[in-house]
Tab-separated table of C-alpha atoms in Angstrom:
chain	number	residue	atom	x	y	z
A	1	UNK	CA	0.000	0.000	0.000
A	2	UNK	CA	1.121	3.509	-0.676
A	3	UNK	CA	0.320	4.880	2.766
A	4	UNK	CA	-1.330	4.132	6.077
A	5	UNK	CA	-5.120	4.280	6.456
A	6	UNK	CA	-5.402	3.848	10.240
A	7	UNK	CA	-3.114	4.063	13.255
A	8	UNK	CA	-2.309	2.086	16.381
A	9	UNK	CA	-1.113	3.962	19.444
A	10	UNK	CA	1.907	3.033	21.530
A	11	UNK	CA	-0.155	2.115	24.605
A	12	UNK	CA	-2.581	0.017	22.563
A	13	UNK	CA	0.228	-1.825	20.784
A	14	UNK	CA	1.970	-2.448	24.094
A	15	UNK	CA	-1.217	-4.027	25.498
A	16	UNK	CA	-1.549	-6.289	22.461
A	17	UNK	CA	2.078	-7.371	22.713
A	18	UNK	CA	1.668	-8.031	26.434
A	19	UNK	CA	-1.268	-10.369	25.738
A	20	UNK	CA	1.052	-12.480	23.590
A	21	UNK	CA	3.727	-12.615	26.292
A	22	UNK	CA	1.143	-13.907	28.753
A	23	UNK	CA	0.681	-17.054	26.671
A	24	UNK	CA	2.713	-20.060	27.871
A	25	UNK	CA	5.800	-20.791	25.814
A	26	UNK	CA	6.192	-24.125	24.073
A	27	UNK	CA	8.353	-26.891	25.595
A	28	UNK	CA	12.065	-26.465	25.010
A	29	UNK	CA	11.652	-22.951	23.599
A	30	UNK	CA	14.471	-20.429	24.065
A	31	UNK	CA	14.020	-16.710	24.612
A	32	UNK	CA	14.927	-14.809	21.411
A	33	UNK	CA	16.779	-11.464	21.405
A	34	UNK	CA	14.610	-8.538	22.502
A	35	UNK	CA	14.398	-6.974	19.019
A	36	UNK	CA	13.469	-10.339	17.486
A	37	UNK	CA	10.758	-10.948	20.077
A	38	UNK	CA	9.323	-7.500	19.397
A	39	UNK	CA	9.402	-7.982	15.619
A	40	UNK	CA	7.821	-11.436	15.906
A	41	UNK	CA	5.133	-10.038	18.175
A	42	UNK	CA	4.162	-7.301	15.725
A	43	UNK	CA	4.274	-9.743	12.799
A	44	UNK	CA	1.945	-12.164	14.601
A	45	UNK	CA	-0.469	-9.361	15.454
A	46	UNK	CA	-0.635	-8.426	11.775
A	47	UNK	CA	-1.102	-12.021	10.609
A	48	UNK	CA	-3.812	-12.567	13.205
A	49	UNK	CA	-5.528	-9.340	12.177
A	50	UNK	CA	-5.354	-7.827	15.666
A	51	UNK	CA	-3.339	-4.988	14.128
A	52	UNK	CA	-4.747	-4.146	10.685
A	53	UNK	CA	-2.692	-4.021	7.538
A	54	UNK	CA	-1.816	-0.414	6.589
A	55	UNK	CA	-1.952	0.714	10.220
A	56	UNK	CA	0.580	3.392	11.159
A	57	UNK	CA	2.833	2.186	13.996
A	58	UNK	CA	4.073	4.443	16.803
A	59	UNK	CA	7.349	6.304	16.466
A	60	UNK	CA	10.356	4.371	17.745
A	61	UNK	CA	10.777	6.532	20.854
A	62	UNK	CA	7.062	6.276	21.791
A	63	UNK	CA	6.971	2.484	21.482
A	64	UNK	CA	10.264	2.092	23.374
A	65	UNK	CA	8.768	3.927	26.341
A	66	UNK	CA	5.509	1.948	26.173
A	67	UNK	CA	7.150	-1.500	26.129
A	68	UNK	CA	10.140	-0.576	28.361
A	69	UNK	CA	12.934	-1.334	25.906
A	70	UNK	CA	15.596	0.833	24.319
A	71	UNK	CA	14.955	2.846	21.193
A	72	UNK	CA	17.728	0.824	19.528
A	73	UNK	CA	15.720	-2.349	20.152
A	74	UNK	CA	12.620	-0.867	18.529
A	75	UNK	CA	14.668	0.434	15.593
A	76	UNK	CA	16.153	-3.038	15.057
A	77	UNK	CA	12.703	-4.637	15.271
A	78	UNK	CA	11.274	-2.206	12.719
A	79	UNK	CA	14.217	-2.863	10.408
A	80	UNK	CA	13.647	-6.624	10.690
A	81	UNK	CA	9.953	-6.160	9.871
A	82	UNK	CA	10.840	-4.008	6.837
A	83	UNK	CA	13.267	-6.663	5.615
A	84	UNK	CA	10.569	-9.327	5.913
A	85	UNK	CA	7.920	-7.217	4.150
A	86	UNK	CA	5.729	-6.614	7.196
A	87	UNK	CA	6.514	-2.915	7.460
A	88	UNK	CA	6.756	-0.074	4.977
A	89	UNK	CA	8.129	3.374	5.700
A	90	UNK	CA	8.449	6.734	4.042
A	91	UNK	CA	10.269	9.791	5.323
A	92	UNK	CA	7.760	12.190	6.811
A	93	UNK	CA	4.920	9.653	6.752
A	94	UNK	CA	6.160	7.180	9.361
A	95	UNK	CA	5.932	3.378	9.202
A	96	UNK	CA	2.876	1.241	8.629
A	97	UNK	CA	2.097	-2.468	8.638
A	98	UNK	CA	2.075	-4.546	5.470
A	99	UNK	CA	1.997	-8.152	4.297
A	100	UNK	CA	4.756	-9.477	2.029
A	101	UNK	CA	3.899	-9.752	-1.640
A	102	UNK	CA	4.806	-13.442	-1.487
A	103	UNK	CA	1.825	-14.112	0.809
A	104	UNK	CA	-1.180	-13.310	-1.396
A	105	UNK	CA	-4.750	-13.754	-0.256
A	106	UNK	CA	-5.950	-17.192	-1.456
A	107	UNK	CA	-7.818	-16.690	-4.696
A	108	UNK	CA	-10.496	-19.351	-4.276
A	109	UNK	CA	-13.970	-18.198	-3.418
A	110	UNK	CA	-16.436	-19.568	-0.902
A	111	UNK	CA	-18.854	-20.858	-3.492
A	112	UNK	CA	-20.314	-24.297	-2.658
A	113	UNK	CA	-19.003	-27.423	-4.308
A	114	UNK	CA	-21.214	-29.068	-6.939
A	115	UNK	CA	-23.448	-31.763	-5.414
A	116	UNK	CA	-21.681	-34.558	-7.307
A	117	UNK	CA	-18.438	-33.798	-5.428
A	118	UNK	CA	-19.950	-34.216	-1.988
A	119	UNK	CA	-19.549	-38.009	-1.860
A	120	UNK	CA	-15.810	-37.810	-1.225
A	121	UNK	CA	-15.359	-34.232	0.030
A	122	UNK	CA	-16.838	-32.636	3.128
A	123	UNK	CA	-17.532	-29.017	2.242
A	124	UNK	CA	-16.975	-26.545	5.092
A	125	UNK	CA	-16.439	-23.657	2.713
A	126	UNK	CA	-20.027	-22.490	2.416
A	127	UNK	CA	-21.973	-21.427	5.530
A	128	UNK	CA	-25.366	-22.549	4.233
A	129	UNK	CA	-27.768	-25.307	5.241
A	130	UNK	CA	-30.237	-27.320	3.130
A	131	UNK	CA	-33.719	-25.870	2.748
A	132	UNK	CA	-36.021	-26.166	5.792
A	133	UNK	CA	-38.702	-28.407	4.377
A	134	UNK	CA	-41.640	-28.592	4.085
A	135	UNK	CA	-41.611	-24.790	4.202
A	136	UNK	CA	-39.789	-24.248	0.918
A	137	UNK	CA	-42.258	-26.402	-0.967
A	138	UNK	CA	-45.233	-24.766	0.735
A	139	UNK	CA	-43.892	-21.292	0.016
A	140	UNK	CA	-43.430	-22.062	-3.679
A	141	UNK	CA	-46.917	-23.564	-3.883
A	142	UNK	CA	-48.334	-20.476	-2.205
A	143	UNK	CA	-46.400	-18.271	-4.630
A	144	UNK	CA	-47.778	-20.142	-7.629
A	145	UNK	CA	-51.326	-19.523	-6.395
A	146	UNK	CA	-50.597	-15.765	-6.218
A	147	UNK	CA	-48.754	-15.581	-9.543
A	148	UNK	CA	-51.526	-15.264	-12.192
A	149	UNK	CA	-52.237	-11.518	-11.717
A	150	UNK	CA	-48.541	-10.722	-12.003
A	151	UNK	CA	-48.192	-12.870	-15.113
A	152	UNK	CA	-50.379	-10.364	-16.972
A	153	UNK	CA	-47.849	-7.581	-16.325
A	154	UNK	CA	-44.352	-6.954	-17.707
A	155	UNK	CA	-42.907	-8.504	-14.526
A	156	UNK	CA	-40.289	-5.803	-13.874
A	157	UNK	CA	-40.516	-4.298	-10.388
A	158	UNK	CA	-37.245	-2.405	-9.809
A	159	UNK	CA	-38.139	-1.547	-6.203
A	160	UNK	CA	-39.717	-4.938	-5.518
A	161	UNK	CA	-43.290	-6.209	-5.389
A	162	UNK	CA	-45.441	-3.686	-3.501
A	163	UNK	CA	-46.912	-6.436	-1.326
A	164	UNK	CA	-43.466	-7.646	-0.222
A	165	UNK	CA	-42.150	-4.105	0.380
A	166	UNK	CA	-45.180	-3.468	2.604
A	167	UNK	CA	-44.648	-6.735	4.474
A	168	UNK	CA	-40.953	-6.030	5.116
A	169	UNK	CA	-41.786	-2.500	6.294
A	170	UNK	CA	-44.378	-3.899	8.700
A	171	UNK	CA	-41.828	-6.340	10.111
A	172	UNK	CA	-39.443	-3.477	10.907
A	173	UNK	CA	-42.294	-1.519	12.461
A	174	UNK	CA	-43.141	-4.526	14.644
A	175	UNK	CA	-39.518	-4.484	15.871
A	176	UNK	CA	-39.989	-0.908	17.053
A	177	UNK	CA	-38.514	0.767	13.948
A	178	UNK	CA	-41.336	2.658	12.174
A	179	UNK	CA	-40.885	2.038	8.458
A	180	UNK	CA	-42.799	2.906	5.291
A	181	UNK	CA	-42.809	0.757	2.127
A	182	UNK	CA	-41.054	3.666	0.386
A	183	UNK	CA	-38.032	2.913	2.586
A	184	UNK	CA	-37.693	-0.628	1.237
A	185	UNK	CA	-36.091	-1.946	-1.953
A	186	UNK	CA	-36.126	-5.688	-2.669
A	187	UNK	CA	-32.864	-7.003	-4.120
A	188	UNK	CA	-31.373	-10.219	-5.441
A	189	UNK	CA	-29.903	-11.366	-2.152
A	190	UNK	CA	-27.841	-9.375	0.327
A	191	UNK	CA	-24.943	-9.388	-2.125
A	192	UNK	CA	-27.096	-7.578	-4.663
A	193	UNK	CA	-28.067	-5.030	-2.029
A	194	UNK	CA	-24.511	-4.289	-0.953
A	195	UNK	CA	-23.300	-4.164	-4.548
A	196	UNK	CA	-25.925	-1.509	-5.315
A	197	UNK	CA	-25.000	0.498	-2.207
A	198	UNK	CA	-21.280	0.371	-3.010
A	199	UNK	CA	-21.859	1.602	-6.550
A	200	UNK	CA	-24.085	4.441	-5.349
A	201	UNK	CA	-21.903	5.672	-2.468
A	202	UNK	CA	-18.470	4.120	-2.921
A	203	UNK	CA	-17.040	4.912	-6.309
A	204	UNK	CA	-13.653	3.634	-7.405
A	205	UNK	CA	-10.955	4.756	-5.003
A	206	UNK	CA	-13.362	5.519	-2.141
A	207	UNK	CA	-12.461	4.201	1.299
A	208	UNK	CA	-14.720	1.635	2.948
A	209	UNK	CA	-14.163	0.737	6.608
A	210	UNK	CA	-14.729	-2.958	7.319
A	211	UNK	CA	-14.505	-5.145	10.373
A	212	UNK	CA	-11.333	-7.203	10.553
A	213	UNK	CA	-12.102	-10.030	9.996
A	214	UNK	CA	-15.205	-9.700	7.819
A	215	UNK	CA	-17.290	-11.724	5.363
A	216	UNK	CA	-14.965	-12.850	2.567
A	217	UNK	CA	-17.379	-12.519	-0.355
A	218	UNK	CA	-18.331	-8.971	0.609
A	219	UNK	CA	-14.660	-8.002	0.877
A	220	UNK	CA	-14.043	-9.374	-2.611
A	221	UNK	CA	-17.109	-7.570	-3.984
A	222	UNK	CA	-15.765	-4.298	-2.604
A	223	UNK	CA	-12.286	-4.908	-3.994
A	224	UNK	CA	-13.681	-5.551	-7.442
A	225	UNK	CA	-15.686	-2.319	-7.178
A	226	UNK	CA	-12.367	-0.509	-6.764
A	227	UNK	CA	-12.782	0.399	-3.106
A	228	UNK	CA	-9.887	0.980	-0.727
A	229	UNK	CA	-10.636	-1.213	2.283
A	230	UNK	CA	-9.778	0.152	5.725
A	231	UNK	CA	-9.759	-2.702	8.279
A	232	UNK	CA	-10.885	-2.147	11.869
A	233	UNK	CA	-9.898	-4.912	14.282
A	234	UNK	CA	-12.640	-6.590	16.296
A	235	UNK	CA	-12.565	-6.649	20.094
A	236	UNK	CA	-11.102	-9.743	21.735
A	237	UNK	CA	-13.260	-12.837	22.053
A	238	UNK	CA	-16.902	-12.232	21.186
A	239	UNK	CA	-17.006	-8.735	22.674
A	240	UNK	CA	-18.202	-7.101	19.455
A	241	UNK	CA	-16.597	-3.874	18.285
A	242	UNK	CA	-13.633	-1.984	19.683
A	243	UNK	CA	-15.174	1.473	19.715
A	244	UNK	CA	-11.899	3.308	20.338
A	245	UNK	CA	-10.567	1.857	17.096
A	246	UNK	CA	-13.776	2.624	15.208
A	247	UNK	CA	-13.824	6.244	16.323
A	248	UNK	CA	-10.195	6.661	15.343
A	249	UNK	CA	-10.655	5.162	11.872
A	250	UNK	CA	-13.819	7.122	11.137
A	251	UNK	CA	-12.118	10.320	12.267
A	252	UNK	CA	-8.723	9.824	10.602
A	253	UNK	CA	-9.527	7.865	7.428
A	254	UNK	CA	-12.951	9.480	6.763
A	255	UNK	CA	-14.320	6.470	4.842
A	256	UNK	CA	-17.319	7.035	2.607
A	257	UNK	CA	-18.918	3.779	3.770
A	258	UNK	CA	-18.538	1.527	6.809
A	259	UNK	CA	-19.779	-2.071	6.540
A	260	UNK	CA	-20.631	-3.955	9.742
A	261	UNK	CA	-22.334	-7.200	10.807
A	262	UNK	CA	-23.629	-6.429	14.293
A	263	UNK	CA	-25.739	-9.571	14.727
A	264	UNK	CA	-23.722	-12.800	15.063
A	265	UNK	CA	-20.874	-11.484	12.992
A	266	UNK	CA	-19.507	-13.539	10.120
A	267	UNK	CA	-17.003	-15.109	10.775
A	268	UNK	CA	-16.537	-14.584	14.545
A	269	UNK	CA	-20.136	-14.904	15.758
A	270	UNK	CA	-19.833	-11.740	17.889
A	271	UNK	CA	-22.966	-9.823	18.894
A	272	UNK	CA	-22.528	-6.038	19.281
A	273	UNK	CA	-24.344	-4.628	22.290
A	274	UNK	CA	-26.676	-1.626	22.301
A	275	UNK	CA	-24.078	0.800	23.598
A	276	UNK	CA	-21.657	-0.164	20.821
A	277	UNK	CA	-24.393	0.280	18.226
A	278	UNK	CA	-25.376	3.684	19.525
A	279	UNK	CA	-21.779	4.913	19.704
A	280	UNK	CA	-20.941	3.634	16.222
A	281	UNK	CA	-23.950	5.383	14.688
A	282	UNK	CA	-22.963	8.604	16.434
A	283	UNK	CA	-19.360	8.308	15.242
A	284	UNK	CA	-20.458	7.570	11.666
A	285	UNK	CA	-22.832	10.531	11.688
A	286	UNK	CA	-20.071	12.842	12.929
A	287	UNK	CA	-17.670	11.602	10.237
A	288	UNK	CA	-20.221	11.815	7.424
A	289	UNK	CA	-19.877	8.072	6.828
A	290	UNK	CA	-22.715	5.920	5.471
A	291	UNK	CA	-23.072	2.983	7.871
A	292	UNK	CA	-24.215	-0.233	6.170
A	293	UNK	CA	-25.590	-2.705	8.734
A	294	UNK	CA	-25.848	-6.301	7.484
A	295	UNK	CA	-28.665	-8.119	9.334
A	296	UNK	CA	-28.551	-11.423	7.458
A	297	UNK	CA	-27.737	-13.378	10.658
A	298	UNK	CA	-30.012	-11.412	13.004
A	299	UNK	CA	-32.615	-14.160	13.496
A	300	UNK	CA	-30.134	-16.990	13.986
A	301	UNK	CA	-29.781	-16.920	17.762
A	302	UNK	CA	-28.996	-20.414	19.032
A	303	UNK	CA	-29.406	-19.734	22.757
A	304	UNK	CA	-31.575	-17.453	24.874
A	305	UNK	CA	-30.228	-13.996	24.059
A	306	UNK	CA	-31.632	-10.546	24.743
A	307	UNK	CA	-31.252	-9.197	21.229
A	308	UNK	CA	-30.216	-5.524	21.050
A	309	UNK	CA	-32.181	-3.031	18.989
A	310	UNK	CA	-31.305	-2.977	15.295
A	311	UNK	CA	-28.529	-0.579	14.342
A	312	UNK	CA	-31.034	1.559	12.412
A	313	UNK	CA	-32.952	2.017	15.662
A	314	UNK	CA	-30.235	4.464	16.739
A	315	UNK	CA	-30.689	6.560	13.591
A	316	UNK	CA	-34.251	7.914	13.872
A	317	UNK	CA	-33.680	10.516	11.155
A	318	UNK	CA	-32.543	7.806	8.740
A	319	UNK	CA	-29.626	9.914	7.505
A	320	UNK	CA	-26.747	7.621	8.470
A	321	UNK	CA	-27.709	3.918	8.517
A	322	UNK	CA	-28.624	1.694	5.580
A	323	UNK	CA	-29.816	-1.753	6.641
A	324	UNK	CA	-29.441	-4.896	4.534
A	325	UNK	CA	-31.497	-8.037	5.171
A	326	UNK	CA	-31.872	-11.365	3.422
A	327	UNK	CA	-33.758	-14.646	3.397
A	328	UNK	CA	-30.653	-16.556	2.308
A	329	UNK	CA	-29.044	-17.301	5.691
A	330	UNK	CA	-32.110	-17.552	7.919
A	331	UNK	CA	-34.143	-19.562	5.396
A	332	UNK	CA	-32.233	-20.968	2.399
A	333	UNK	CA	-29.304	-19.798	0.264
A	334	UNK	CA	-31.239	-20.747	-2.862
A	335	UNK	CA	-33.897	-18.166	-2.000
A	336	UNK	CA	-32.104	-15.158	-3.475
A	337	UNK	CA	-34.224	-12.457	-1.869
A	338	UNK	CA	-32.647	-9.556	-0.028
A	339	UNK	CA	-33.719	-6.041	0.833
A	340	UNK	CA	-32.499	-2.585	1.724
A	341	UNK	CA	-34.035	-0.332	4.367
A	342	UNK	CA	-32.985	3.298	3.961
A	343	UNK	CA	-34.304	6.847	3.683
A	344	UNK	CA	-36.834	7.214	0.821
A	345	UNK	CA	-34.481	9.396	-1.243
A	346	UNK	CA	-31.719	6.772	-0.956
A	347	UNK	CA	-34.125	4.041	-2.035
A	348	UNK	CA	-35.193	6.137	-5.040
A	349	UNK	CA	-31.556	6.598	-6.040
A	350	UNK	CA	-30.866	2.871	-5.704
A	351	UNK	CA	-33.934	2.020	-7.772
A	352	UNK	CA	-32.963	4.507	-10.491
A	353	UNK	CA	-29.448	3.063	-10.700
A	354	UNK	CA	-30.850	-0.447	-10.931
A	355	UNK	CA	-32.084	0.179	-14.464
A	356	UNK	CA	-28.477	-0.319	-15.576
A	357	UNK	CA	-27.979	-3.511	-13.593
A	358	UNK	CA	-30.549	-6.309	-13.151
A	359	UNK	CA	-33.850	-4.367	-13.508
A	360	UNK	CA	-35.486	-6.338	-10.696
A	361	UNK	CA	-35.716	-9.497	-8.605
A	362	UNK	CA	-37.594	-12.644	-9.738
A	363	UNK	CA	-41.315	-12.309	-9.045
A	364	UNK	CA	-41.934	-15.926	-8.058
A	365	UNK	CA	-39.283	-15.878	-5.333
A	366	UNK	CA	-40.624	-12.581	-3.990
A	367	UNK	CA	-44.089	-14.112	-3.788
A	368	UNK	CA	-42.661	-17.136	-1.956
A	369	UNK	CA	-41.000	-14.960	0.691
A	370	UNK	CA	-44.136	-12.847	0.995
A	371	UNK	CA	-46.137	-16.047	1.619
A	372	UNK	CA	-43.683	-17.042	4.368
A	373	UNK	CA	-43.884	-13.611	6.010
A	374	UNK	CA	-47.688	-13.433	5.837
A	375	UNK	CA	-48.210	-16.876	7.396
A	376	UNK	CA	-46.539	-18.709	10.263
A	377	UNK	CA	-44.210	-20.289	7.723
A	378	UNK	CA	-41.279	-17.952	8.274
A	379	UNK	CA	-41.180	-18.280	12.058
A	380	UNK	CA	-41.511	-22.066	11.955
A	381	UNK	CA	-38.916	-22.434	9.196
A	382	UNK	CA	-36.416	-20.220	11.029
A	383	UNK	CA	-36.985	-22.125	14.266
A	384	UNK	CA	-36.165	-25.329	12.369
A	385	UNK	CA	-33.066	-23.644	10.988
A	386	UNK	CA	-31.981	-22.627	14.520
A	387	UNK	CA	-32.445	-26.185	15.755
A	388	UNK	CA	-30.333	-27.573	12.902
A	389	UNK	CA	-27.557	-25.015	13.396
A	390	UNK	CA	-27.546	-25.480	17.177
A	391	UNK	CA	-27.169	-29.239	16.907
A	392	UNK	CA	-24.459	-28.932	14.262
A	393	UNK	CA	-22.579	-26.367	16.352
A	394	UNK	CA	-22.568	-28.577	19.427
A	395	UNK	CA	-21.504	-31.663	17.433
A	396	UNK	CA	-18.692	-29.776	15.706
A	397	UNK	CA	-17.360	-28.258	18.925
A	398	UNK	CA	-17.382	-31.661	20.663
A	399	UNK	CA	-15.501	-33.233	17.756
A	400	UNK	CA	-12.933	-30.418	17.674
A	401	UNK	CA	-12.298	-30.691	21.400
A	402	UNK	CA	-11.590	-34.370	20.950
A	403	UNK	CA	-9.475	-34.220	17.781
A	404	UNK	CA	-7.733	-30.843	18.145
A	405	UNK	CA	-7.760	-29.899	21.840
A	406	UNK	CA	-5.074	-27.215	21.476
A	407	UNK	CA	-7.054	-25.127	18.958
A	408	UNK	CA	-8.635	-21.966	20.356
A	409	UNK	CA	-12.120	-20.528	19.806
A	410	UNK	CA	-15.051	-19.028	21.648
A	411	UNK	CA	-18.384	-20.726	21.013
A	412	UNK	CA	-20.874	-18.096	19.775
A	413	UNK	CA	-24.506	-17.905	20.872
A	414	UNK	CA	-25.755	-17.476	17.325
A	415	UNK	CA	-24.905	-17.337	13.664
A	416	UNK	CA	-23.492	-20.068	11.475
A	417	UNK	CA	-19.722	-19.911	11.964
A	418	UNK	CA	-16.897	-20.731	14.364
A	419	UNK	CA	-13.706	-18.640	14.108
A	420	UNK	CA	-10.781	-20.862	15.100
A	421	UNK	CA	-7.133	-20.134	15.906
A	422	UNK	CA	-5.443	-23.202	14.455
A	423	UNK	CA	-2.831	-24.000	17.084
A	424	UNK	CA	-0.059	-21.963	15.466
A	425	UNK	CA	-0.520	-23.549	12.036
A	426	UNK	CA	-0.995	-21.727	8.753
A	427	UNK	CA	-4.650	-21.522	7.736
A	428	UNK	CA	-3.669	-21.419	4.059
A	429	UNK	CA	-1.607	-24.586	4.390
A	430	UNK	CA	-4.412	-26.270	6.305
A	431	UNK	CA	-6.782	-25.448	3.449
A	432	UNK	CA	-4.359	-26.971	0.956
A	433	UNK	CA	-3.781	-30.068	3.067
A	434	UNK	CA	-7.518	-30.389	3.676
A	435	UNK	CA	-8.156	-30.939	-0.005
A	436	UNK	CA	-5.708	-33.838	0.082
A	437	UNK	CA	-7.757	-35.576	2.779
A	438	UNK	CA	-11.197	-34.746	1.395
A	439	UNK	CA	-12.047	-31.609	3.363
A	440	UNK	CA	-12.723	-28.134	2.055
A	441	UNK	CA	-12.106	-25.423	4.646
A	442	UNK	CA	-11.542	-21.682	4.064
A	443	UNK	CA	-8.373	-20.167	5.462
A	444	UNK	CA	-8.338	-17.115	7.704
A	445	UNK	CA	-6.745	-14.705	5.181
A	446	UNK	CA	-9.910	-14.906	3.061
A	447	UNK	CA	-11.652	-12.908	5.804
A	448	UNK	CA	-8.996	-10.248	6.259
A	449	UNK	CA	-7.451	-7.459	4.253
A	450	UNK	CA	-4.151	-8.140	2.476
A	451	UNK	CA	-3.384	-11.517	4.007
A	452	UNK	CA	-4.151	-11.043	7.702
A	453	UNK	CA	-5.447	-13.936	9.892
A	454	UNK	CA	-3.009	-16.523	8.556
A	455	UNK	CA	-3.342	-18.482	11.787
A	456	UNK	CA	-7.123	-18.986	11.512
A	457	UNK	CA	-9.762	-21.058	9.741
A	458	UNK	CA	-13.532	-20.598	9.628
A	459	UNK	CA	-15.745	-23.598	10.347
A	460	UNK	CA	-19.496	-23.343	9.599
A	461	UNK	CA	-22.326	-25.113	11.414
A	462	UNK	CA	-23.405	-26.993	8.303
A	463	UNK	CA	-22.661	-30.604	9.274
A	464	UNK	CA	-23.520	-32.574	12.371
A	465	UNK	CA	-23.428	-36.042	13.858
A	466	UNK	CA	-21.086	-38.514	12.200
A	467	UNK	CA	-20.248	-36.034	9.430
A	468	UNK	CA	-19.020	-33.483	11.974
A	469	UNK	CA	-16.898	-36.163	13.632
A	470	UNK	CA	-15.412	-37.141	10.277
A	471	UNK	CA	-14.799	-33.490	9.359
A	472	UNK	CA	-12.846	-32.953	12.592
A	473	UNK	CA	-10.855	-36.150	11.981
A	474	UNK	CA	-9.938	-34.974	8.491
A	475	UNK	CA	-9.024	-31.542	9.843
A	476	UNK	CA	-6.719	-33.244	12.347
A	477	UNK	CA	-5.198	-35.232	9.481
A	478	UNK	CA	-4.617	-31.996	7.567
A	479	UNK	CA	-2.958	-30.522	10.660
A	480	UNK	CA	-0.585	-33.501	10.832
A	481	UNK	CA	0.362	-32.930	7.200
A	482	UNK	CA	1.086	-29.252	7.855
A	483	UNK	CA	3.132	-30.002	10.979
A	484	UNK	CA	5.227	-32.530	9.071
A	485	UNK	CA	5.935	-30.077	6.265
A	486	UNK	CA	3.552	-31.789	3.869
A	487	UNK	CA	5.289	-35.171	3.958
A	488	UNK	CA	2.911	-37.193	6.122
A	489	UNK	CA	2.045	-40.459	4.455
A	490	UNK	CA	-1.094	-42.503	4.534
A	491	UNK	CA	-3.408	-39.500	4.421
A	492	UNK	CA	-5.903	-39.359	1.619
A	493	UNK	CA	-9.564	-38.691	0.923
A	494	UNK	CA	-12.091	-41.279	2.004
A	495	UNK	CA	-15.572	-41.715	0.663
A	496	UNK	CA	-18.035	-40.769	3.355
A	497	UNK	CA	-21.739	-41.438	3.157
A	498	UNK	CA	-23.855	-39.412	5.573
């Protein structure tokens, strides 16, 4: 990168480095020189994503005081990081974090494998469950009964079917967020919604602040739109957002858009509390940043949770927050229906721009979702989805604890994903080794900016029972291959029949 887009203070960096020192050292390990330990600590923070890429580091003198070492030690550490490609510097601009060019983000997407490949490969790449029957079939049948009047029209509804827009608006109103149909646009999935928002507000070269880590496919969509991504590290564990970091980024980088997943964040599963939501909306409003709140996981609580108010509930004037929802995660990925809730003038602008994109969303699928919303179908289908995800989560966690007891994670209370620190192993190498043993798993760098989170993998709650046990066994086999440098014998894919 040409320059830094955020900054980390000396005291904050010292706290992060201290958290690493508190971890027990491995058996037989020797203490490295002070400069090497400092350089390794910063490098690990970057690879884990706890310090974002392109974050300006403190001046040598400031960091030396904060970590109680000499300035010479800090200078040597910075020089080592520059030599390894983890630091870039320019006179007058300071030094900022980077990732070496030889460590590119894995290019493979998170698209699901074709069904014919599932006999020999367990697919943990796609966080999506099979359709919750019989509700899909009933919804389609209900849609077919409502279709004839629409079949006599041209079928193009750029803002969405009026009946569905009204139903979505009423659902927000029932949640305590008064909403008019004019504030709703129906889209082709959440991806279609965010793509439209990025093109309207985030032209090529515009900065977009994103959680670090964040949803891989959205990050790639933004990159391809020409955006400059500004990562903001998440709080430790499942504590949601680090508001000090968010305020600093919004103030210093002045991004045009900020994209957040406040409800059971993908991939960490974190749930932002009400105070964090309120403070983020206030900070975005002060910075003139459009805050895009992705609610696709909001109904997937897996335990008793007091759900906070939606992010848009802290923006009564509707001038700051744009909300994105979808049926794809809570119901079925094949139901490509999403929506945008925003101020009426924003919706009109999105609808006008849509004439040059996809014109509208399929009528039959809109009618199916409207049938679900207008009956008890949606609530019963989502409850079935929660039950499936909850059982899969518990089975996967039990299998991981048995097969890979040294791996670290915090079990979330909702969502569809488990964010796992892979015991010091490379997530990219685990993904490669996984394919050799019949397991598809996405590596951590897919969810970061410029190669961060190398030490992580994301595991979705999409398999349970014996399949979850087999997935964990294959993941352990992949870990053995990585530990041995890729030379472990006897490991290969096995046909598994669920």
